[in-house]
Amino acid sequence: MPVPPDPVLTPVVGSVLFAPTPFAGSDGSAHLVYEVSLTDFMRTPVTITGVKTLDAGAAGTP
């Protein structure tokens, strides 16, 4: 099992508040709904341009 990298100081910290809720989409695929909290620790505005999710169970995932 790979070791997670050391934490890195960033101006914005995100956390998932609740376990994702799965549902069946009209496209026949399974989807997950996440509620994410973002906290900006800097005094300057930050623009979030995207969010990337990773499969913690996938091989090679950090």
PDB file of N, CA and C in Angstrom:
ATOM      1  N   MET A   1       0.853  -1.179   0.000  1.00  0.00           N
ATOM      2  CA  MET A   1       0.000   0.000   0.000  1.00  0.00           C
ATOM      3  C   MET A   1       0.897   1.240   0.000  1.00  0.00           C
ATOM      4  N   PRO A   2       0.665   2.196  -0.935  1.00  0.00           N
ATOM      5  CA  PRO A   2       1.519   3.381  -0.995  1.00  0.00           C
ATOM      6  C   PRO A   2       1.319   4.285   0.216  1.00  0.00           C
ATOM      7  N   VAL A   3       2.382   4.975   0.592  1.00  0.00           N
ATOM      8  CA  VAL A   3       2.330   5.918   1.708  1.00  0.00           C
ATOM      9  C   VAL A   3       1.873   7.267   1.178  1.00  0.00           C
ATOM     10  N   PRO A   4       0.872   7.903   1.840  1.00  0.00           N
ATOM     11  CA  PRO A   4       0.423   9.212   1.362  1.00  0.00           C
ATOM     12  C   PRO A   4       1.540  10.250   1.501  1.00  0.00           C
ATOM     13  N   PRO A   5       1.556  11.244   0.614  1.00  0.00           N
ATOM     14  CA  PRO A   5       2.586  12.280   0.710  1.00  0.00           C
ATOM     15  C   PRO A   5       2.390  13.115   1.967  1.00  0.00           C
ATOM     16  N   ASP A   6       3.455  13.798   2.380  1.00  0.00           N
ATOM     17  CA  ASP A   6       3.360  14.701   3.520  1.00  0.00           C
ATOM     18  C   ASP A   6       2.400  15.835   3.186  1.00  0.00           C
ATOM     19  N   PRO A   7       1.661  16.344   4.182  1.00  0.00           N
ATOM     20  CA  PRO A   7       0.758  17.475   3.929  1.00  0.00           C
ATOM     21  C   PRO A   7       1.526  18.689   3.421  1.00  0.00           C
ATOM     22  N   VAL A   8       0.876  19.486   2.586  1.00  0.00           N
ATOM     23  CA  VAL A   8       1.466  20.699   2.023  1.00  0.00           C
ATOM     24  C   VAL A   8       0.607  21.877   2.458  1.00  0.00           C
ATOM     25  N   LEU A   9       1.240  22.958   2.897  1.00  0.00           N
ATOM     26  CA  LEU A   9       0.512  24.152   3.296  1.00  0.00           C
ATOM     27  C   LEU A   9      -0.089  24.807   2.063  1.00  0.00           C
ATOM     28  N   THR A  10      -1.386  24.979   2.071  1.00  0.00           N
ATOM     29  CA  THR A  10      -2.081  25.623   0.962  1.00  0.00           C
ATOM     30  C   THR A  10      -3.013  26.698   1.517  1.00  0.00           C
ATOM     31  N   PRO A  11      -3.362  27.713   0.728  1.00  0.00           N
ATOM     32  CA  PRO A  11      -4.252  28.753   1.226  1.00  0.00           C
ATOM     33  C   PRO A  11      -5.694  28.277   1.385  1.00  0.00           C
ATOM     34  N   VAL A  12      -6.071  27.214   0.695  1.00  0.00           N
ATOM     35  CA  VAL A  12      -7.440  26.706   0.771  1.00  0.00           C
ATOM     36  C   VAL A  12      -7.391  25.240   1.186  1.00  0.00           C
ATOM     37  N   VAL A  13      -8.207  24.900   2.167  1.00  0.00           N
ATOM     38  CA  VAL A  13      -8.291  23.519   2.636  1.00  0.00           C
ATOM     39  C   VAL A  13      -9.709  23.027   2.382  1.00  0.00           C
ATOM     40  N   GLY A  14      -9.829  21.835   1.836  1.00  0.00           N
ATOM     41  CA  GLY A  14     -11.141  21.258   1.569  1.00  0.00           C
ATOM     42  C   GLY A  14     -11.337  19.984   2.353  1.00  0.00           C
ATOM     43  N   SER A  15     -12.572  19.724   2.723  1.00  0.00           N
ATOM     44  CA  SER A  15     -12.900  18.468   3.394  1.00  0.00           C
ATOM     45  C   SER A  15     -14.307  18.049   3.008  1.00  0.00           C
ATOM     46  N   VAL A  16     -14.495  16.738   2.933  1.00  0.00           N
ATOM     47  CA  VAL A  16     -15.815  16.185   2.636  1.00  0.00           C
ATOM     48  C   VAL A  16     -16.560  16.076   3.956  1.00  0.00           C
ATOM     49  N   LEU A  17     -17.746  16.687   4.038  1.00  0.00           N
ATOM     50  CA  LEU A  17     -18.492  16.746   5.292  1.00  0.00           C
ATOM     51  C   LEU A  17     -19.184  15.434   5.640  1.00  0.00           C
ATOM     52  N   PHE A  18     -19.694  14.759   4.629  1.00  0.00           N
ATOM     53  CA  PHE A  18     -20.435  13.518   4.843  1.00  0.00           C
ATOM     54  C   PHE A  18     -20.010  12.511   3.788  1.00  0.00           C
ATOM     55  N   ALA A  19     -20.222  11.242   4.074  1.00  0.00           N
ATOM     56  CA  ALA A  19     -19.924  10.208   3.085  1.00  0.00           C
ATOM     57  C   ALA A  19     -20.754  10.482   1.834  1.00  0.00           C
ATOM     58  N   PRO A  20     -20.198  10.231   0.641  1.00  0.00           N
ATOM     59  CA  PRO A  20     -20.943  10.498  -0.588  1.00  0.00           C
ATOM     60  C   PRO A  20     -22.204   9.654  -0.678  1.00  0.00           C
ATOM     61  N   THR A  21     -23.227  10.219  -1.297  1.00  0.00           N
ATOM     62  CA  THR A  21     -24.507   9.533  -1.480  1.00  0.00           C
ATOM     63  C   THR A  21     -24.610   9.040  -2.914  1.00  0.00           C
ATOM     64  N   PRO A  22     -24.667   7.723  -3.123  1.00  0.00           N
ATOM     65  CA  PRO A  22     -24.778   7.213  -4.498  1.00  0.00           C
ATOM     66  C   PRO A  22     -26.222   7.293  -5.012  1.00  0.00           C
ATOM     67  N   PHE A  23     -26.354   7.515  -6.317  1.00  0.00           N
ATOM     68  CA  PHE A  23     -27.674   7.463  -6.953  1.00  0.00           C
ATOM     69  C   PHE A  23     -27.508   7.052  -8.407  1.00  0.00           C
ATOM     70  N   ALA A  24     -28.560   6.476  -8.959  1.00  0.00           N
ATOM     71  CA  ALA A  24     -28.558   6.056 -10.361  1.00  0.00           C
ATOM     72  C   ALA A  24     -28.988   7.239 -11.222  1.00  0.00           C
ATOM     73  N   GLY A  25     -28.153   7.608 -12.180  1.00  0.00           N
ATOM     74  CA  GLY A  25     -28.463   8.722 -13.066  1.00  0.00           C
ATOM     75  C   GLY A  25     -29.348   8.285 -14.216  1.00  0.00           C
ATOM     76  N   SER A  26     -29.940   9.245 -14.903  1.00  0.00           N
ATOM     77  CA  SER A  26     -30.800   8.936 -16.049  1.00  0.00           C
ATOM     78  C   SER A  26     -29.995   8.356 -17.206  1.00  0.00           C
ATOM     79  N   ASP A  27     -28.655   8.478 -17.133  1.00  0.00           N
ATOM     80  CA  ASP A  27     -27.793   7.912 -18.169  1.00  0.00           C
ATOM     81  C   ASP A  27     -27.446   6.448 -17.901  1.00  0.00           C
ATOM     82  N   GLY A  28     -28.007   5.887 -16.802  1.00  0.00           N
ATOM     83  CA  GLY A  28     -27.758   4.487 -16.470  1.00  0.00           C
ATOM     84  C   GLY A  28     -26.482   4.275 -15.670  1.00  0.00           C
ATOM     85  N   SER A  29     -25.735   5.323 -15.398  1.00  0.00           N
ATOM     86  CA  SER A  29     -24.505   5.222 -14.620  1.00  0.00           C
ATOM     87  C   SER A  29     -24.757   5.558 -13.160  1.00  0.00           C
ATOM     88  N   ALA A  30     -23.903   5.044 -12.296  1.00  0.00           N
ATOM     89  CA  ALA A  30     -23.961   5.397 -10.880  1.00  0.00           C
ATOM     90  C   ALA A  30     -23.179   6.689 -10.669  1.00  0.00           C
ATOM     91  N   HIS A  31     -23.718   7.591  -9.867  1.00  0.00           N
ATOM     92  CA  HIS A  31     -23.091   8.877  -9.572  1.00  0.00           C
ATOM     93  C   HIS A  31     -22.998   9.044  -8.067  1.00  0.00           C
ATOM     94  N   LEU A  32     -22.072   9.891  -7.618  1.00  0.00           N
ATOM     95  CA  LEU A  32     -21.927  10.206  -6.203  1.00  0.00           C
ATOM     96  C   LEU A  32     -22.096  11.695  -5.985  1.00  0.00           C
ATOM     97  N   VAL A  33     -22.809  12.051  -4.922  1.00  0.00           N
ATOM     98  CA  VAL A  33     -22.977  13.451  -4.543  1.00  0.00           C
ATOM     99  C   VAL A  33     -22.123  13.692  -3.310  1.00  0.00           C
ATOM    100  N   TYR A  34     -21.245  14.708  -3.379  1.00  0.00           N
ATOM    101  CA  TYR A  34     -20.389  15.075  -2.266  1.00  0.00           C
ATOM    102  C   TYR A  34     -20.772  16.458  -1.760  1.00  0.00           C
ATOM    103  N   GLU A  35     -20.701  16.660  -0.459  1.00  0.00           N
ATOM    104  CA  GLU A  35     -20.795  17.987   0.117  1.00  0.00           C
ATOM    105  C   GLU A  35     -19.396  18.326   0.582  1.00  0.00           C
ATOM    106  N   VAL A  36     -18.818  19.384   0.023  1.00  0.00           N
ATOM    107  CA  VAL A  36     -17.437  19.742   0.317  1.00  0.00           C
ATOM    108  C   VAL A  36     -17.402  21.118   0.964  1.00  0.00           C
ATOM    109  N   SER A  37     -16.617  21.218   2.030  1.00  0.00           N
ATOM    110  CA  SER A  37     -16.405  22.507   2.692  1.00  0.00           C
ATOM    111  C   SER A  37     -15.021  23.005   2.308  1.00  0.00           C
ATOM    112  N   LEU A  38     -14.935  24.253   1.835  1.00  0.00           N
ATOM    113  CA  LEU A  38     -13.659  24.877   1.490  1.00  0.00           C
ATOM    114  C   LEU A  38     -13.425  26.055   2.429  1.00  0.00           C
ATOM    115  N   THR A  39     -12.233  26.112   3.001  1.00  0.00           N
ATOM    116  CA  THR A  39     -11.874  27.200   3.902  1.00  0.00           C
ATOM    117  C   THR A  39     -10.655  27.916   3.339  1.00  0.00           C
ATOM    118  N   ASP A  40     -10.764  29.249   3.179  1.00  0.00           N
ATOM    119  CA  ASP A  40      -9.665  30.073   2.680  1.00  0.00           C
ATOM    120  C   ASP A  40      -8.981  30.711   3.885  1.00  0.00           C
ATOM    121  N   PHE A  41      -7.714  30.373   4.100  1.00  0.00           N
ATOM    122  CA  PHE A  41      -6.966  30.894   5.240  1.00  0.00           C
ATOM    123  C   PHE A  41      -6.177  32.155   4.909  1.00  0.00           C
ATOM    124  N   MET A  42      -6.299  32.661   3.706  1.00  0.00           N
ATOM    125  CA  MET A  42      -5.568  33.858   3.297  1.00  0.00           C
ATOM    126  C   MET A  42      -6.516  35.065   3.286  1.00  0.00           C
ATOM    127  N   ARG A  43      -5.928  36.246   3.274  1.00  0.00           N
ATOM    128  CA  ARG A  43      -6.738  37.476   3.225  1.00  0.00           C
ATOM    129  C   ARG A  43      -7.111  37.864   1.803  1.00  0.00           C
ATOM    130  N   THR A  44      -6.483  37.247   0.826  1.00  0.00           N
ATOM    131  CA  THR A  44      -6.774  37.572  -0.565  1.00  0.00           C
ATOM    132  C   THR A  44      -7.784  36.574  -1.135  1.00  0.00           C
ATOM    133  N   PRO A  45      -8.629  37.020  -2.069  1.00  0.00           N
ATOM    134  CA  PRO A  45      -9.618  36.110  -2.666  1.00  0.00           C
ATOM    135  C   PRO A  45      -8.926  34.979  -3.438  1.00  0.00           C
ATOM    136  N   VAL A  46      -9.565  33.844  -3.445  1.00  0.00           N
ATOM    137  CA  VAL A  46      -9.080  32.676  -4.176  1.00  0.00           C
ATOM    138  C   VAL A  46     -10.199  32.207  -5.091  1.00  0.00           C
ATOM    139  N   THR A  47      -9.865  31.878  -6.327  1.00  0.00           N
ATOM    140  CA  THR A  47     -10.849  31.357  -7.274  1.00  0.00           C
ATOM    141  C   THR A  47     -10.617  29.863  -7.461  1.00  0.00           C
ATOM    142  N   ILE A  48     -11.634  29.072  -7.204  1.00  0.00           N
ATOM    143  CA  ILE A  48     -11.562  27.622  -7.412  1.00  0.00           C
ATOM    144  C   ILE A  48     -12.001  27.360  -8.851  1.00  0.00           C
ATOM    145  N   THR A  49     -11.131  26.760  -9.644  1.00  0.00           N
ATOM    146  CA  THR A  49     -11.449  26.515 -11.046  1.00  0.00           C
ATOM    147  C   THR A  49     -11.825  25.063 -11.316  1.00  0.00           C
ATOM    148  N   GLY A  50     -11.695  24.208 -10.319  1.00  0.00           N
ATOM    149  CA  GLY A  50     -12.071  22.819 -10.522  1.00  0.00           C
ATOM    150  C   GLY A  50     -11.789  21.989  -9.287  1.00  0.00           C
ATOM    151  N   VAL A  51     -12.376  20.818  -9.273  1.00  0.00           N
ATOM    152  CA  VAL A  51     -12.178  19.853  -8.195  1.00  0.00           C
ATOM    153  C   VAL A  51     -11.919  18.508  -8.841  1.00  0.00           C
ATOM    154  N   LYS A  52     -10.933  17.808  -8.359  1.00  0.00           N
ATOM    155  CA  LYS A  52     -10.592  16.495  -8.903  1.00  0.00           C
ATOM    156  C   LYS A  52     -10.828  15.442  -7.823  1.00  0.00           C
ATOM    157  N   THR A  53     -11.556  14.407  -8.166  1.00  0.00           N
ATOM    158  CA  THR A  53     -11.767  13.304  -7.231  1.00  0.00           C
ATOM    159  C   THR A  53     -10.892  12.133  -7.638  1.00  0.00           C
ATOM    160  N   LEU A  54     -10.405  11.399  -6.645  1.00  0.00           N
ATOM    161  CA  LEU A  54      -9.558  10.247  -6.884  1.00  0.00           C
ATOM    162  C   LEU A  54     -10.192   9.021  -6.266  1.00  0.00           C
ATOM    163  N   ASP A  55      -9.960   7.885  -6.855  1.00  0.00           N
ATOM    164  CA  ASP A  55     -10.451   6.618  -6.331  1.00  0.00           C
ATOM    165  C   ASP A  55      -9.381   6.071  -5.392  1.00  0.00           C
ATOM    166  N   ALA A  56      -9.618   6.146  -4.097  1.00  0.00           N
ATOM    167  CA  ALA A  56      -8.632   5.699  -3.105  1.00  0.00           C
ATOM    168  C   ALA A  56      -8.344   4.212  -3.226  1.00  0.00           C
ATOM    169  N   GLY A  57      -9.240   3.464  -3.847  1.00  0.00           N
ATOM    170  CA  GLY A  57      -9.038   2.025  -4.005  1.00  0.00           C
ATOM    171  C   GLY A  57      -8.305   1.658  -5.276  1.00  0.00           C
ATOM    172  N   ALA A  58      -8.050   2.626  -6.152  1.00  0.00           N
ATOM    173  CA  ALA A  58      -7.394   2.338  -7.438  1.00  0.00           C
ATOM    174  C   ALA A  58      -5.891   2.187  -7.248  1.00  0.00           C
ATOM    175  N   ALA A  59      -5.318   1.268  -7.983  1.00  0.00           N
ATOM    176  CA  ALA A  59      -3.873   1.063  -7.927  1.00  0.00           C
ATOM    177  C   ALA A  59      -3.144   2.306  -8.426  1.00  0.00           C
ATOM    178  N   GLY A  60      -2.092   2.701  -7.734  1.00  0.00           N
ATOM    179  CA  GLY A  60      -1.307   3.854  -8.154  1.00  0.00           C
ATOM    180  C   GLY A  60      -1.866   5.177  -7.702  1.00  0.00           C
ATOM    181  N   THR A  61      -2.962   5.188  -6.977  1.00  0.00           N
ATOM    182  CA  THR A  61      -3.543   6.432  -6.493  1.00  0.00           C
ATOM    183  C   THR A  61      -2.808   6.865  -5.237  1.00  0.00           C
ATOM    184  N   PRO A  62      -2.354   8.132  -5.181  1.00  0.00           N
ATOM    185  CA  PRO A  62      -1.641   8.575  -3.972  1.00  0.00           C
ATOM    186  C   PRO A  62      -2.556   8.653  -2.775  1.00  0.00           C
TER     187      PRO A  62
END
